[in-house]
CSV table of C-alpha atoms in Angstrom, one decimal:
chain,number,residue,atom,x,y,z
A,1,MET,CA,-20.2,-2.2,-6.1
A,2,LYS,CA,-17.6,-1.2,-3.5
A,3,LYS,CA,-15.1,1.5,-4.2
A,4,ILE,CA,-11.4,1.3,-3.7
A,5,LEU,CA,-9.1,4.4,-3.6
A,6,ILE,CA,-5.4,3.8,-4.0
A,7,PHE,CA,-2.6,6.1,-2.6
A,8,ALA,CA,0.8,5.6,-4.2
A,9,SER,CA,4.1,7.6,-4.4
A,10,GLY,CA,6.1,5.6,-7.0
A,11,ALA,CA,6.2,3.4,-10.0
A,12,GLY,CA,2.8,1.9,-9.2
A,13,SER,CA,3.3,-1.8,-9.9
A,14,ASN,CA,1.1,-2.8,-6.9
A,15,ALA,CA,-1.5,-0.2,-7.9
A,16,GLU,CA,-1.6,-1.5,-11.5
A,17,ASN,CA,-2.0,-5.1,-10.3
A,18,ILE,CA,-4.9,-4.1,-8.0
A,19,ILE,CA,-6.6,-2.1,-10.7
A,20,LYS,CA,-6.3,-5.1,-13.2
A,21,HIS,CA,-7.5,-7.5,-10.5
A,22,PHE,CA,-10.7,-5.5,-9.9
A,23,HIS,CA,-11.4,-4.8,-13.5
A,24,ASN,CA,-14.7,-6.6,-14.4
A,25,ASN,CA,-14.9,-7.8,-10.8
A,26,ASP,CA,-18.4,-7.9,-9.2
A,27,ILE,CA,-17.1,-7.1,-5.6
A,28,ALA,CA,-15.3,-3.8,-6.1
A,29,THR,CA,-13.6,-1.4,-8.5
A,30,VAL,CA,-10.7,1.0,-8.2
A,31,VAL,CA,-12.2,4.5,-8.6
A,32,ALA,CA,-9.1,6.7,-8.4
A,33,VAL,CA,-5.4,6.8,-7.6
A,34,PHE,CA,-4.0,9.6,-5.5
A,35,SER,CA,-0.3,10.5,-5.5
A,36,ASN,CA,1.9,13.0,-3.7
A,37,ASN,CA,4.4,12.8,-6.6
A,38,VAL,CA,3.5,14.5,-9.9
A,39,LYS,CA,6.3,12.4,-11.6
A,40,ALA,CA,5.2,9.1,-10.2
A,41,GLY,CA,4.8,6.3,-12.7
A,42,VAL,CA,1.6,5.2,-11.0
A,43,ILE,CA,-0.2,8.2,-12.6
A,44,SER,CA,0.3,7.1,-16.1
A,45,LYS,CA,-0.3,3.5,-15.3
A,46,ALA,CA,-3.7,4.5,-13.8
A,47,GLU,CA,-4.6,6.7,-16.6
A,48,ASN,CA,-3.7,4.1,-19.2
A,49,LEU,CA,-6.1,1.7,-17.4
A,50,GLY,CA,-8.9,4.3,-17.4
A,51,ILE,CA,-8.6,5.2,-13.7
A,52,ALA,CA,-8.7,8.9,-12.6
A,53,SER,CA,-5.7,10.2,-10.9
A,54,HIS,CA,-5.2,13.1,-8.5
A,55,THR,CA,-2.0,14.6,-7.3
A,56,PHE,CA,-1.5,16.7,-4.2
A,57,SER,CA,1.2,18.2,-2.0
A,58,LYS,CA,2.2,17.3,1.5
A,59,THR,CA,0.5,20.5,2.6
A,60,ASP,CA,-2.7,19.5,0.9
A,61,LEU,CA,-2.6,16.2,2.7
A,62,ASN,CA,-2.0,17.7,6.1
A,63,GLU,CA,-4.4,20.6,5.9
A,64,GLY,CA,-7.4,18.6,5.0
A,65,ASN,CA,-7.7,19.3,1.2
A,66,VAL,CA,-7.1,15.6,0.4
A,67,LEU,CA,-9.7,14.6,3.0
A,68,GLN,CA,-12.2,16.8,1.1
A,69,GLU,CA,-11.4,15.0,-2.1
A,70,ILE,CA,-11.7,11.6,-0.4
A,71,ASN,CA,-15.1,12.5,1.0
A,72,LYS,CA,-16.3,13.3,-2.5
A,73,ILE,CA,-15.5,9.7,-3.5
A,74,GLN,CA,-16.7,8.0,-0.3
A,75,PRO,CA,-14.5,4.9,-0.7
A,76,ASP,CA,-15.2,1.7,1.0
A,77,LEU,CA,-11.5,1.0,1.3
A,78,ILE,CA,-8.4,3.2,1.0
A,79,VAL,CA,-5.3,1.2,0.0
A,80,LEU,CA,-1.8,2.5,0.5
A,81,ALA,CA,0.4,0.8,-2.2
A,82,GLY,CA,3.8,2.3,-1.9
A,83,PHE,CA,2.7,5.5,-0.4
A,84,LEU,CA,5.6,7.1,1.5
A,85,LEU,CA,4.0,9.9,3.5
A,86,LYS,CA,2.6,9.5,7.0
A,87,PHE,CA,-1.2,9.3,6.8
A,88,PRO,CA,-2.9,12.1,8.7
A,89,GLU,CA,-4.9,11.3,11.8
A,90,SER,CA,-7.9,13.3,10.4
A,91,ILE,CA,-8.3,10.9,7.5
A,92,ILE,CA,-7.7,7.8,9.8
A,93,ALA,CA,-10.4,9.1,12.2
A,94,GLU,CA,-12.9,9.7,9.3
A,95,TYR,CA,-12.3,6.2,7.8
A,96,PRO,CA,-11.6,3.9,10.8
A,97,ASN,CA,-10.6,0.4,9.9
A,98,SER,CA,-11.0,1.3,6.2
A,99,ILE,CA,-7.3,2.1,5.4
A,100,ILE,CA,-4.8,-0.6,4.7
A,101,ASN,CA,-1.1,-0.7,3.9
A,102,ILE,CA,1.3,-3.3,2.5
A,103,HIS,CA,4.8,-3.4,4.1
A,104,PRO,CA,7.6,-5.3,2.5
A,105,ALA,CA,8.8,-7.0,5.7
A,106,LEU,CA,7.4,-9.1,8.5
A,107,LEU,CA,6.3,-6.5,11.0
A,108,PRO,CA,7.1,-5.5,13.6
A,109,LYS,CA,10.6,-6.1,12.2
A,110,TYR,CA,11.9,-3.4,9.8
A,111,GLY,CA,9.0,-1.1,10.3
A,112,GLY,CA,8.7,2.6,11.2
A,113,LYS,CA,9.9,5.9,9.7
A,114,GLY,CA,12.5,5.5,7.0
A,115,MET,CA,11.9,1.8,6.6
A,116,TYR,CA,10.7,1.4,3.0
A,117,GLY,CA,11.8,-0.1,-0.3
A,118,MET,CA,15.4,-1.1,-0.7
A,119,HIS,CA,16.3,0.2,2.8
A,120,ILE,CA,14.3,-2.7,4.2
A,121,HIS,CA,15.8,-5.3,1.9
A,122,GLU,CA,19.4,-4.1,2.5
A,123,ALA,CA,18.8,-4.3,6.3
A,124,VAL,CA,17.3,-7.8,6.0
A,125,VAL,CA,20.4,-9.0,4.1
A,126,ALA,CA,22.9,-7.1,6.4
A,127,ASN,CA,21.3,-8.7,9.4
A,128,ARG,CA,21.5,-12.2,7.9
A,129,GLU,CA,17.8,-12.8,8.4
A,130,LYS,CA,16.7,-16.3,7.4
A,131,GLU,CA,13.2,-15.1,6.3
A,132,THR,CA,11.3,-12.0,5.4
A,133,GLY,CA,8.0,-11.3,3.8
A,134,ILE,CA,5.0,-9.0,3.5
A,135,THR,CA,2.6,-7.6,6.0
A,136,ILE,CA,-0.8,-6.2,5.2
A,137,HIS,CA,-2.1,-4.1,8.0
A,138,TYR,CA,-4.6,-1.5,9.0
A,139,VAL,CA,-3.3,2.1,9.2
A,140,ASN,CA,-3.2,3.9,12.5
A,141,GLU,CA,-1.5,7.1,13.7
A,142,ASN,CA,1.9,5.4,13.9
A,143,TYR,CA,4.0,4.1,11.0
A,144,ASP,CA,3.5,0.3,10.5
A,145,GLU,CA,1.8,-0.3,13.9
A,146,GLY,CA,-1.8,-0.9,12.9
A,147,ALA,CA,-3.5,-4.3,13.4
A,148,GLN,CA,-2.1,-6.9,11.1
A,149,ILE,CA,-4.4,-8.5,8.6
A,150,PHE,CA,-2.1,-10.9,6.7
A,151,GLN,CA,1.6,-12.0,6.6
A,152,LYS,CA,3.4,-14.2,4.1
A,153,LYS,CA,7.0,-15.4,4.5
A,154,VAL,CA,9.7,-16.1,2.1
A,155,THR,CA,13.2,-17.7,2.8
A,156,VAL,CA,16.2,-15.5,2.5
A,157,LEU,CA,19.3,-17.5,1.4
A,158,GLY,CA,22.8,-16.6,2.5
A,159,THR,CA,23.6,-15.7,-1.1
A,160,ASP,CA,20.6,-13.4,-1.6
A,161,THR,CA,21.4,-9.8,-2.4
A,162,ALA,CA,19.0,-7.0,-1.5
A,163,ALA,CA,17.9,-7.0,-5.2
A,164,VAL,CA,17.0,-10.7,-5.0
A,165,VAL,CA,15.1,-10.2,-1.8
A,166,ALA,CA,13.2,-7.3,-3.4
A,167,GLU,CA,12.2,-9.6,-6.3
A,168,LYS,CA,10.9,-12.2,-3.9
A,169,ILE,CA,8.9,-9.6,-2.0
A,170,HIS,CA,7.5,-8.1,-5.2
A,171,SER,CA,6.3,-11.6,-6.2
A,172,LEU,CA,4.5,-12.0,-2.8
A,173,GLU,CA,2.9,-8.5,-3.2
A,174,GLN,CA,1.6,-9.2,-6.7
A,175,LYS,CA,0.2,-12.6,-5.7
A,176,TYR,CA,-1.4,-11.8,-2.3
A,177,PHE,CA,-2.3,-8.0,-2.1
A,178,PRO,CA,-5.3,-8.1,-4.5
A,179,LYS,CA,-6.7,-11.3,-2.9
A,180,VAL,CA,-6.4,-9.9,0.6
A,181,ILE,CA,-8.2,-6.7,-0.5
A,182,GLU,CA,-11.0,-8.7,-2.0
A,183,ASP,CA,-11.3,-10.8,1.2
A,184,ILE,CA,-11.6,-7.6,3.3
A,185,LEU,CA,-14.4,-6.3,1.0
A,186,LYS,CA,-16.5,-9.4,0.8
C-alpha cells in the first residue's frame, strides 16, 4: 500500500476529497496531513476522517524539522493541496519527482509568487480570458514551474465573476485531482 502525505494551508476541501477517494482503496492511503496554519480547517477535516495531522512553523519547514517528520513517514507521494509556502529545496532533493501540486490556472499563465486562490480568478476575469483551468505539476525549486502532469480547461464567460470562476475551478479540482494522484501511483 502506497503512502500519501498531504500539505495544506487552508480549508482543506481538496485534502478531504483526496482522503475520501483513497479510503478503502487498494492502491494508496493518506497517512497524514501537514499544515503550516494551526487554525486551518484542513486539520479538523483530517482528524474527523481519522487521519493524523501535524502543524509546523515556517521556521520548522525551512530548518529541516519538517523533513525529519516526513522521513519518519517515508511517503510515496507528497501532495500539495492548497499549501501556500514555498517548498524547501532540501525536501525536493530528498523526494525527487515525488511531490506534486495543483494550481488553479493553466500554467504558465497566472503562476508564481502571490498567485493563489481568488487572486488568480480575479486576474483571469480582469484580463477577459476565454478559458482557465487547473494544472497538476511536479514541484521544483521555483513556484509553479515544475513539469506539468495534467491540465483541464474550462470556459470563462464574459459574465463570469471571480467567484463563478472559482466554483468552476473547484469542480475541476474535485473531479480530477484524486484520479491523477491515483494514476501517478499505479
